[in-house]
Short mmCIF file of N, CA and C in Angstrom, two decimals:
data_model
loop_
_atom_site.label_atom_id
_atom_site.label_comp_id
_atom_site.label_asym_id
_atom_site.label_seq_id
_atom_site.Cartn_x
_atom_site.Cartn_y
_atom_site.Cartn_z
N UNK A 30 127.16 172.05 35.94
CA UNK A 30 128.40 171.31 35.99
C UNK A 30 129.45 172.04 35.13
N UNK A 31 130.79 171.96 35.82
CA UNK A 31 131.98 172.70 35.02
C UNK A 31 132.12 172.05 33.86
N UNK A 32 132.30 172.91 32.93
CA UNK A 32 133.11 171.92 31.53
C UNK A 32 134.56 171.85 32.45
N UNK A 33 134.83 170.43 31.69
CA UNK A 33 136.37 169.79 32.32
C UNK A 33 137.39 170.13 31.27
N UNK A 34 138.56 170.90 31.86
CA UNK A 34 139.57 171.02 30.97
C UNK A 34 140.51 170.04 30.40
N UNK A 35 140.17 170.39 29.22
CA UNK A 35 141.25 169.57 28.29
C UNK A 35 142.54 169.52 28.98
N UNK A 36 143.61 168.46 29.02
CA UNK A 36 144.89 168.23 29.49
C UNK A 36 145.69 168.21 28.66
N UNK A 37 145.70 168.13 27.63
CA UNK A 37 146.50 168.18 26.63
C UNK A 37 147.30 169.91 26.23
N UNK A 38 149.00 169.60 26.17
CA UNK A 38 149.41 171.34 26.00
C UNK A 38 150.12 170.42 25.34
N UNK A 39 151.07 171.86 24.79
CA UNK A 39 152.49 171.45 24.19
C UNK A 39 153.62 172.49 24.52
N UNK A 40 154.52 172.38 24.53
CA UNK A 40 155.35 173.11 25.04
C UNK A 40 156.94 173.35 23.77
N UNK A 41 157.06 174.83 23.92
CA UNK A 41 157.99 175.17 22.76
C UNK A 41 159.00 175.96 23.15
N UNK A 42 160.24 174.79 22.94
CA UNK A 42 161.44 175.10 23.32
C UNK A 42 162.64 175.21 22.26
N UNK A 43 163.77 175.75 22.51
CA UNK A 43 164.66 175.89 21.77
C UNK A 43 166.19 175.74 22.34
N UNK A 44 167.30 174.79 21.18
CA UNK A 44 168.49 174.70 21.91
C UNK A 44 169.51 175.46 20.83
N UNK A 45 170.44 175.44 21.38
CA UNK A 45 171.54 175.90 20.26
C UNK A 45 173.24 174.75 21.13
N UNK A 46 173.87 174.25 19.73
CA UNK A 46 175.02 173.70 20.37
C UNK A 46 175.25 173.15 18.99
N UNK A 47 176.87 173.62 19.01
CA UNK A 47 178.00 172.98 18.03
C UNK A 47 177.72 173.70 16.56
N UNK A 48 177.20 175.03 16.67
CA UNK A 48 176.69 175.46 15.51
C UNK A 48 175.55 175.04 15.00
N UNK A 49 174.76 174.18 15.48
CA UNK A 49 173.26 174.00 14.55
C UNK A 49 172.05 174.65 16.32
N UNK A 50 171.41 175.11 15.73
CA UNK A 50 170.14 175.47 16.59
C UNK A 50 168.77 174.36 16.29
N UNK A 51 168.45 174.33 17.29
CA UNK A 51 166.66 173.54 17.43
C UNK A 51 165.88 173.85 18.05
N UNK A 52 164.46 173.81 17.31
CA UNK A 52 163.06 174.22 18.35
C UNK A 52 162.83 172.63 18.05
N UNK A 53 162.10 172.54 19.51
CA UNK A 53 161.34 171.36 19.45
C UNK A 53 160.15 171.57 20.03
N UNK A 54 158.93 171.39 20.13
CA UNK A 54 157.51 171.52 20.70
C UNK A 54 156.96 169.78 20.36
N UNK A 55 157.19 169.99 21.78
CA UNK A 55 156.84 168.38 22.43
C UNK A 55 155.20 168.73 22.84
N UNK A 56 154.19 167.52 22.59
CA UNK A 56 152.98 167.39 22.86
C UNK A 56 153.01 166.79 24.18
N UNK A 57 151.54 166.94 25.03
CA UNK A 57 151.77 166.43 26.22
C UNK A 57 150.26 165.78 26.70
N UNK A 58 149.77 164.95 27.55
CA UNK A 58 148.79 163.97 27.72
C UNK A 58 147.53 163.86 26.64
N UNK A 59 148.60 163.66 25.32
CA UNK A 59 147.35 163.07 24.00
C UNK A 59 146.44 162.29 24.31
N UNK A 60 147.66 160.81 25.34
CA UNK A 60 146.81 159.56 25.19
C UNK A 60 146.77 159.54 26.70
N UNK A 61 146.47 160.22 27.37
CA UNK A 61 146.44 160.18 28.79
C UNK A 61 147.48 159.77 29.59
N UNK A 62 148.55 159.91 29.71
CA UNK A 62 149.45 159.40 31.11
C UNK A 62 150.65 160.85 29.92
N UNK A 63 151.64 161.44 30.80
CA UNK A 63 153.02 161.90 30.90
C UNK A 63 154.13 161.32 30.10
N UNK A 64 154.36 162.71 29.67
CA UNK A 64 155.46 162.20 28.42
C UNK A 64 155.39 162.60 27.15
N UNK A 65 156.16 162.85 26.40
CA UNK A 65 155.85 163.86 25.22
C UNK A 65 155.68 162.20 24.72
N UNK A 66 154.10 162.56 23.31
CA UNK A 66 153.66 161.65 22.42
C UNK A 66 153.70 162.08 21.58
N UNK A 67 154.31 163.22 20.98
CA UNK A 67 153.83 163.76 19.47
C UNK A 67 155.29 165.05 19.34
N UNK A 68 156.45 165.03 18.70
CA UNK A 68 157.07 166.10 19.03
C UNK A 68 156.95 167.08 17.47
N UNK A 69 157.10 168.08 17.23
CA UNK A 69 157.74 168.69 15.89
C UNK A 69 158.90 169.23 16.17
N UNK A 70 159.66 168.97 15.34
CA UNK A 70 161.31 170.01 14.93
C UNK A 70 161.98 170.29 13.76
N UNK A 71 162.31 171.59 14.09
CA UNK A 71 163.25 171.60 13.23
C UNK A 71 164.67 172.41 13.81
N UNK A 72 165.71 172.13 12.72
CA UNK A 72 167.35 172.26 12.54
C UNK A 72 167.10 173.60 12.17
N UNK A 73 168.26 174.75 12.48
CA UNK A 73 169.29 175.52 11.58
C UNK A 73 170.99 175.34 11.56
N UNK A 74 171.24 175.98 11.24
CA UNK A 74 172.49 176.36 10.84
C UNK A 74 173.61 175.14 10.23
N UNK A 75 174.46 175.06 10.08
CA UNK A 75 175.57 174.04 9.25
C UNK A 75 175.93 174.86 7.78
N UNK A 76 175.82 173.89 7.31
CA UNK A 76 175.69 174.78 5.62
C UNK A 76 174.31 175.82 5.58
N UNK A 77 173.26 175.48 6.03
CA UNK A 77 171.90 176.41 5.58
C UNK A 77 172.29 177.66 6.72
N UNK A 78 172.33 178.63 6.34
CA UNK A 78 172.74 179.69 6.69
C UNK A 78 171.45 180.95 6.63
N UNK A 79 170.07 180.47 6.16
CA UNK A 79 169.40 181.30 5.73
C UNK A 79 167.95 180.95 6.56
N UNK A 80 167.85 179.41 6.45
CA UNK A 80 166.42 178.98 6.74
C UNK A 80 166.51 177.92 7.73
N UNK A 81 165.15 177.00 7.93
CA UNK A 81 165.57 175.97 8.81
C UNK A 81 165.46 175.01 8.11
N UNK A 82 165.49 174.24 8.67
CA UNK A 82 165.03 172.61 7.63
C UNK A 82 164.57 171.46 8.18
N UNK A 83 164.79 170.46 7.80
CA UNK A 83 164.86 168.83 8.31
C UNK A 83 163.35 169.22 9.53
N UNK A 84 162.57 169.45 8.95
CA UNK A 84 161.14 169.85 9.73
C UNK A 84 160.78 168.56 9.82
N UNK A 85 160.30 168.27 11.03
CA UNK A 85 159.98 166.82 11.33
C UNK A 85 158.44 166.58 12.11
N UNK A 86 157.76 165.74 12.71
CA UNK A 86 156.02 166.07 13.05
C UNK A 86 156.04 164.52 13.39
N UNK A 87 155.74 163.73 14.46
CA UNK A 87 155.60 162.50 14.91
C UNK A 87 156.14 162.19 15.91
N UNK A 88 155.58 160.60 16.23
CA UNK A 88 155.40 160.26 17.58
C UNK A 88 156.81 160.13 18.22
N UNK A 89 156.85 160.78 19.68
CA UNK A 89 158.27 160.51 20.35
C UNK A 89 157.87 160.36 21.81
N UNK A 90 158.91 159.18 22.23
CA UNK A 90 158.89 159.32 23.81
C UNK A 90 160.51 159.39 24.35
N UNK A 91 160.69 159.97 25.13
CA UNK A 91 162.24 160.46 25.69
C UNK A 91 162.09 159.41 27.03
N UNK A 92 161.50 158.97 27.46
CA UNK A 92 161.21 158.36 28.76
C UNK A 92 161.09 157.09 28.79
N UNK A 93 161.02 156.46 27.43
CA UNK A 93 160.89 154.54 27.45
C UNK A 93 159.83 154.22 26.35
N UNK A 94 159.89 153.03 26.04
CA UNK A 94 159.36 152.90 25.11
C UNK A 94 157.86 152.84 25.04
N UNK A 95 157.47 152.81 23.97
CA UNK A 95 156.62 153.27 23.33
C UNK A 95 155.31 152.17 22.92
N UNK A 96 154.77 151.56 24.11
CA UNK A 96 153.68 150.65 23.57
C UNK A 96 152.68 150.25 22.74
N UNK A 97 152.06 149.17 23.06
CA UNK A 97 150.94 148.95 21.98
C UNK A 97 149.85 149.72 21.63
N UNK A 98 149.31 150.12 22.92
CA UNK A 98 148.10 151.30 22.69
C UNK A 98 148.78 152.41 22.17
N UNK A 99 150.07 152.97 22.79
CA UNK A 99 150.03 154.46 22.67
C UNK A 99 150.61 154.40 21.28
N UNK A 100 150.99 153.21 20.59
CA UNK A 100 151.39 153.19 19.20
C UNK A 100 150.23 153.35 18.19
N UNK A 101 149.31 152.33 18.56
CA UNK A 101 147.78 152.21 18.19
C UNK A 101 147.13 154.17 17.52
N UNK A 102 146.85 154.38 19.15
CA UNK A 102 146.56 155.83 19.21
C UNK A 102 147.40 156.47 18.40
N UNK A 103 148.45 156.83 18.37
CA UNK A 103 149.61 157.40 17.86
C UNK A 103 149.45 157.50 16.40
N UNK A 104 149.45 156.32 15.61
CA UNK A 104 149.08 156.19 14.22
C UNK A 104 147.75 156.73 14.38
N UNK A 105 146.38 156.71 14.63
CA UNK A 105 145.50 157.35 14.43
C UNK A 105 145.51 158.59 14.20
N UNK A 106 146.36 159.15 15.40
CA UNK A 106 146.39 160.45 15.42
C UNK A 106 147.02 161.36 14.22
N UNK A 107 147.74 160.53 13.69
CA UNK A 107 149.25 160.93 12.62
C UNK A 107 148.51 160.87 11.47
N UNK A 108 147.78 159.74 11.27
CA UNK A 108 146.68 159.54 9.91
C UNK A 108 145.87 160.69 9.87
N UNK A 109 145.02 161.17 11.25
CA UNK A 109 144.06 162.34 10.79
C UNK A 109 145.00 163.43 11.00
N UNK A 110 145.95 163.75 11.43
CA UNK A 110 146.45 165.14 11.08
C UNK A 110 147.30 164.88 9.95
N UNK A 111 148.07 163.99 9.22
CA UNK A 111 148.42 163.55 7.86
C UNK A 111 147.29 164.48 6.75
N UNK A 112 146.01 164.17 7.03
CA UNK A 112 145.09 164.23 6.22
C UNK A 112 144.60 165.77 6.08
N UNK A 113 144.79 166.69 7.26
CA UNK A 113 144.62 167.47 7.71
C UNK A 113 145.47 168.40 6.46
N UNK A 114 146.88 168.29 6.93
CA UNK A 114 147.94 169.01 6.46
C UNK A 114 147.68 168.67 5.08
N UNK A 115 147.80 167.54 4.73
CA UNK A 115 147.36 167.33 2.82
C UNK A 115 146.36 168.37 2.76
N UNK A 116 145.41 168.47 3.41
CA UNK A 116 144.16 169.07 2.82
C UNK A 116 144.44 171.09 2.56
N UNK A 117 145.26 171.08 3.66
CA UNK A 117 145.45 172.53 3.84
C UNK A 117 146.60 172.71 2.41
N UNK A 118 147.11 171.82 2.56
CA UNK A 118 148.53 172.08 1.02
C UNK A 118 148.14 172.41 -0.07
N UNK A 119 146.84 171.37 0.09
CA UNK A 119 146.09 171.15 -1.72
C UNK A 119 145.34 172.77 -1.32
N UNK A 120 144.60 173.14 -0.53
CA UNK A 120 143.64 174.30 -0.46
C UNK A 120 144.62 176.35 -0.04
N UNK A 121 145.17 175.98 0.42
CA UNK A 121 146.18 177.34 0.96
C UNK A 121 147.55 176.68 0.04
N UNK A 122 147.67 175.78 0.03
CA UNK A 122 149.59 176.09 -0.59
C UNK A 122 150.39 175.16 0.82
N UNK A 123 151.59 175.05 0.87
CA UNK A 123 152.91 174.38 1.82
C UNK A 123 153.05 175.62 2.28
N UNK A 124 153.24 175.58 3.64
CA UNK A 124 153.47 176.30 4.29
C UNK A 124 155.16 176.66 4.01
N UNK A 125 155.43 178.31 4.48
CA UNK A 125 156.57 178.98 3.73
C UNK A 125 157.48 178.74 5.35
N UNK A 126 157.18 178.35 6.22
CA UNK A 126 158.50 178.42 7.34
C UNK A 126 158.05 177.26 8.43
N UNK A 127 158.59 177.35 9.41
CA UNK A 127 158.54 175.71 10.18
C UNK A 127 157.47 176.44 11.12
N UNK A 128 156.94 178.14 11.01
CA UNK A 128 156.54 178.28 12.58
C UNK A 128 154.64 178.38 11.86
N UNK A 129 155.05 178.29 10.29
CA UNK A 129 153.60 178.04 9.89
C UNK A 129 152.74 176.81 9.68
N UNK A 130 154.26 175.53 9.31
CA UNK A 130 154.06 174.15 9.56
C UNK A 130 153.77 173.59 10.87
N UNK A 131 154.13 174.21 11.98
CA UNK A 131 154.18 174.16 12.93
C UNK A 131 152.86 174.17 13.72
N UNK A 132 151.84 175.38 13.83
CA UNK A 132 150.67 175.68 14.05
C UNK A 132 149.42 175.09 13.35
N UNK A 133 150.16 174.47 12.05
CA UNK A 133 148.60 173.85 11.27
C UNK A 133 149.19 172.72 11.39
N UNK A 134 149.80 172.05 12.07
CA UNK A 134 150.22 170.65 12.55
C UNK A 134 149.69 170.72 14.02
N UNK A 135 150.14 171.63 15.12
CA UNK A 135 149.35 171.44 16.29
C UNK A 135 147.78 171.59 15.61
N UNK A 136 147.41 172.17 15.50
CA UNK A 136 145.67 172.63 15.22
C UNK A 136 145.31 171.00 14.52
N UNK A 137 146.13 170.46 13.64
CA UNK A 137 145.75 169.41 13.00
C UNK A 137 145.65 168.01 14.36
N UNK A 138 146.40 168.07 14.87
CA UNK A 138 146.56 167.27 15.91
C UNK A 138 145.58 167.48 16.92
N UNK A 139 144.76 168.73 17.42
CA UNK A 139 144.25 169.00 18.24
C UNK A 139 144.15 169.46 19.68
N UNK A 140 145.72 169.89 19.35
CA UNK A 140 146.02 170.60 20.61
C UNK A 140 145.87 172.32 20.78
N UNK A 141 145.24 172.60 21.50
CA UNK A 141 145.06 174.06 21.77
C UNK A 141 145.74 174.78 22.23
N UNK A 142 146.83 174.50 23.69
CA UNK A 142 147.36 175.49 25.24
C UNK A 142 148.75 174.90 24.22
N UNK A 143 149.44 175.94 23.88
CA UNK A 143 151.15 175.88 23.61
C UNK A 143 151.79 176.99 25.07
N UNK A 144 152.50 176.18 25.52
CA UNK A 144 153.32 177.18 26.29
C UNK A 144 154.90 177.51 25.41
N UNK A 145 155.12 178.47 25.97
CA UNK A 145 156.33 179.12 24.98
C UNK A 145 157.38 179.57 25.69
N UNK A 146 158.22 178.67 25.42
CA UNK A 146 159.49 179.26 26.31
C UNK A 146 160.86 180.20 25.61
N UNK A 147 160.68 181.80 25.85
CA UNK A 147 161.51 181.87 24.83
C UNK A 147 162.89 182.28 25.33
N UNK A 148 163.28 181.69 25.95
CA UNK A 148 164.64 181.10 26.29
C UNK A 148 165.58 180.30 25.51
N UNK A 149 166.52 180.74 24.60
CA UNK A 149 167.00 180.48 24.00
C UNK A 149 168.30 179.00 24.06
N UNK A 150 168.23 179.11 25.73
CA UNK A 150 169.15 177.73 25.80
C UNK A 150 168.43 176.79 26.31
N UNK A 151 166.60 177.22 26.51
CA UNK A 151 165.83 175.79 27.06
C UNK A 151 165.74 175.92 28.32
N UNK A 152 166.13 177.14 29.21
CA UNK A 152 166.28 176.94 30.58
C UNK A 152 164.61 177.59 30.51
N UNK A 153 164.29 177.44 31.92
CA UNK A 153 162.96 178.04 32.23
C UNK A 153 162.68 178.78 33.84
N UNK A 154 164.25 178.67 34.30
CA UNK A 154 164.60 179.10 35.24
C UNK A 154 163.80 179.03 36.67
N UNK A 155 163.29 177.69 36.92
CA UNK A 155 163.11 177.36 38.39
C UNK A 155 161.61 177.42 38.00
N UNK A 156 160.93 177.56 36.85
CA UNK A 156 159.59 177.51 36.72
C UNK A 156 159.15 176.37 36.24
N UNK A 157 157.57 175.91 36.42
CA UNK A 157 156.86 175.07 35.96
C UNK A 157 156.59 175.63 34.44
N UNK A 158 156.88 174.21 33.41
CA UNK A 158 155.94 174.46 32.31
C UNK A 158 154.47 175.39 32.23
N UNK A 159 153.94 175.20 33.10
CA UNK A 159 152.68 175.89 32.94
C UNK A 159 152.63 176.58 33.59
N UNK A 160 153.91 177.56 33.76
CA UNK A 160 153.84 178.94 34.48
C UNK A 160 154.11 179.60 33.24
N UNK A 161 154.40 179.79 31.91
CA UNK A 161 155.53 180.43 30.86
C UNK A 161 154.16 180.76 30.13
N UNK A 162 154.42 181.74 29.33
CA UNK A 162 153.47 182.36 28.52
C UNK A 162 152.65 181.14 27.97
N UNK A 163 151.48 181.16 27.60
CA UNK A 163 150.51 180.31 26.94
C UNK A 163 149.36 181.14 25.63
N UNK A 164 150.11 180.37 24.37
CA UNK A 164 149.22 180.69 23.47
C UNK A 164 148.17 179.93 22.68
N UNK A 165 147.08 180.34 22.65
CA UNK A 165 146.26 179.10 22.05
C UNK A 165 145.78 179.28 21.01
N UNK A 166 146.02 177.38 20.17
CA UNK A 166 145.95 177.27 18.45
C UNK A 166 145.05 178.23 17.83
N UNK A 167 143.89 177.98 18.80
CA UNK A 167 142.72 178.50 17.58
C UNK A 167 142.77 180.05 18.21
N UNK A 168 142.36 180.13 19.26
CA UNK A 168 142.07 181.80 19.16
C UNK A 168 143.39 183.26 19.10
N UNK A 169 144.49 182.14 18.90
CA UNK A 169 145.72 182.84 18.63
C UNK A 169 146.39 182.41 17.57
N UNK A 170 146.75 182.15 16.49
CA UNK A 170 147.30 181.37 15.50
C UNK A 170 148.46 182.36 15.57
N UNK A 171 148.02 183.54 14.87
CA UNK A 171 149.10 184.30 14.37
C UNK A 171 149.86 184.57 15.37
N UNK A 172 149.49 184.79 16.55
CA UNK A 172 150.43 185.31 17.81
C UNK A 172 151.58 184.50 17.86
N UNK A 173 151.01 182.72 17.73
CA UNK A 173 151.80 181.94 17.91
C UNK A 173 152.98 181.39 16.84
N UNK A 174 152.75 181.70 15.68
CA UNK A 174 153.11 181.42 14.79
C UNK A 174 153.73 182.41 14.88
N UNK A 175 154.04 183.71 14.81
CA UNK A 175 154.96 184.77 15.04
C UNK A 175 155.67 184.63 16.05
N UNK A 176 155.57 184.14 17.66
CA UNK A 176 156.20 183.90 18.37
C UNK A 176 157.17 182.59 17.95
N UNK A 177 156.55 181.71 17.20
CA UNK A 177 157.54 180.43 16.76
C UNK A 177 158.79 180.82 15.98
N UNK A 178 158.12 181.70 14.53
CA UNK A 178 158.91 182.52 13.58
C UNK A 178 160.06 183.26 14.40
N UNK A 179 159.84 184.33 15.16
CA UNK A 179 160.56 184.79 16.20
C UNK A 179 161.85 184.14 16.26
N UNK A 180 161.72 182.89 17.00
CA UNK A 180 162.51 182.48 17.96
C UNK A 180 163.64 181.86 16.59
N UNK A 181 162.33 181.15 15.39
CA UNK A 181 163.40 180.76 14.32
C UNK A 181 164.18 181.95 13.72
N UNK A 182 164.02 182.87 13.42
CA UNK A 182 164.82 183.62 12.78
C UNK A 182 165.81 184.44 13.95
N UNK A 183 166.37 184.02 15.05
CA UNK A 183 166.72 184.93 16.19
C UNK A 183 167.79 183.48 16.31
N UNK A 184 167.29 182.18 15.67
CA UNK A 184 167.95 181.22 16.20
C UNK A 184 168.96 180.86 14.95
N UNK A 185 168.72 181.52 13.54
CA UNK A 185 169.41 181.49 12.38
C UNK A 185 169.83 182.34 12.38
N UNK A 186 169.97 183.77 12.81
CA UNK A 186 170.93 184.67 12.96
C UNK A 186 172.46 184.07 13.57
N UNK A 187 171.49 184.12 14.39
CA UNK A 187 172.91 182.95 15.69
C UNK A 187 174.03 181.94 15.33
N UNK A 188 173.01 181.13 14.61
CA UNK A 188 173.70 180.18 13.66
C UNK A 188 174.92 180.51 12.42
N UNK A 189 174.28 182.02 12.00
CA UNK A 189 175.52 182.57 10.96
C UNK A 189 176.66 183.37 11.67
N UNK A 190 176.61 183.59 13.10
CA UNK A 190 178.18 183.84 13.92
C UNK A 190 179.24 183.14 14.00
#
């Protein structure tokens, strides 16, 4: 019998408008049904001219609200990767950029397949999400985390024009 593939990806995008830039990497069938359940982001540019900031990690839905189970689930999920990230802080240190917070927050969460869009205005040009490059948590960290880094420091350049 086939092992059955995990459904769960996340997908990592980036906007720029009005002078501030954003990556966001939205999670996708945590709790089974469509719809980002888990997003991370972060901001550049305004006054911070150097780095990103306002790094953010929790539950979001863009599509309607947000029920009892998938709230239920949701906090579970946030508690053990909460615990996760404490553990890595106290043992390695705080991570030094959003694309290293970033990867030990997916890995903490348990998502593996990141697709990566590195399209800088979010377009993906007539493609499916799961046509765009795909990097995965565990047997790629650094790839991905350099591809995240990437896009942040390409997106704070931008920001200081």
């Amino acid at each position: 019998m086939a092992k059955r593939e995990n459904p769960v990806y996340a997908y990592v995008r980036a906007s720029q408008a009005h002078g501030y830039g954003h990556i966001y990497i939205d999670c996708f069938e945590l709790f089974g049904y469509s719809g980002p359940t888990l997003r991370l982001s972060c901001q550049m540019g305004g006054e911070s001219h150097t780095t990103s900031y306002a790094w953010e990690f929790g539950l979001s839905n863009d599509y309607g609200v947000i029920g009892e189970y998938a709230c239920h689930k949701g906090y579970l999920l946030m508690r053990r990767a909460n615990r996760v990230l404490k553990e890595l802080n106290d043992t390695v240190g705080y991570s030094a950029n959003f694309a290293n917070y970033a990867v030990r927050a997916l890995q903490a969460a348990g998502v593996r397949k990141v697709y990566f869009n590195d399209n800088l205005r979010g377009e993906i040009g007539g493609k499916g999400v799961k046509e765009l490059p795909c990097l995965d948590t565990k047997r790629e960290p650094d790839l991905l985390e350099k591809a995240i880094f990437d896009m942040e420091s390409t997106l704070i350049l931008l920001m200081r024009r």
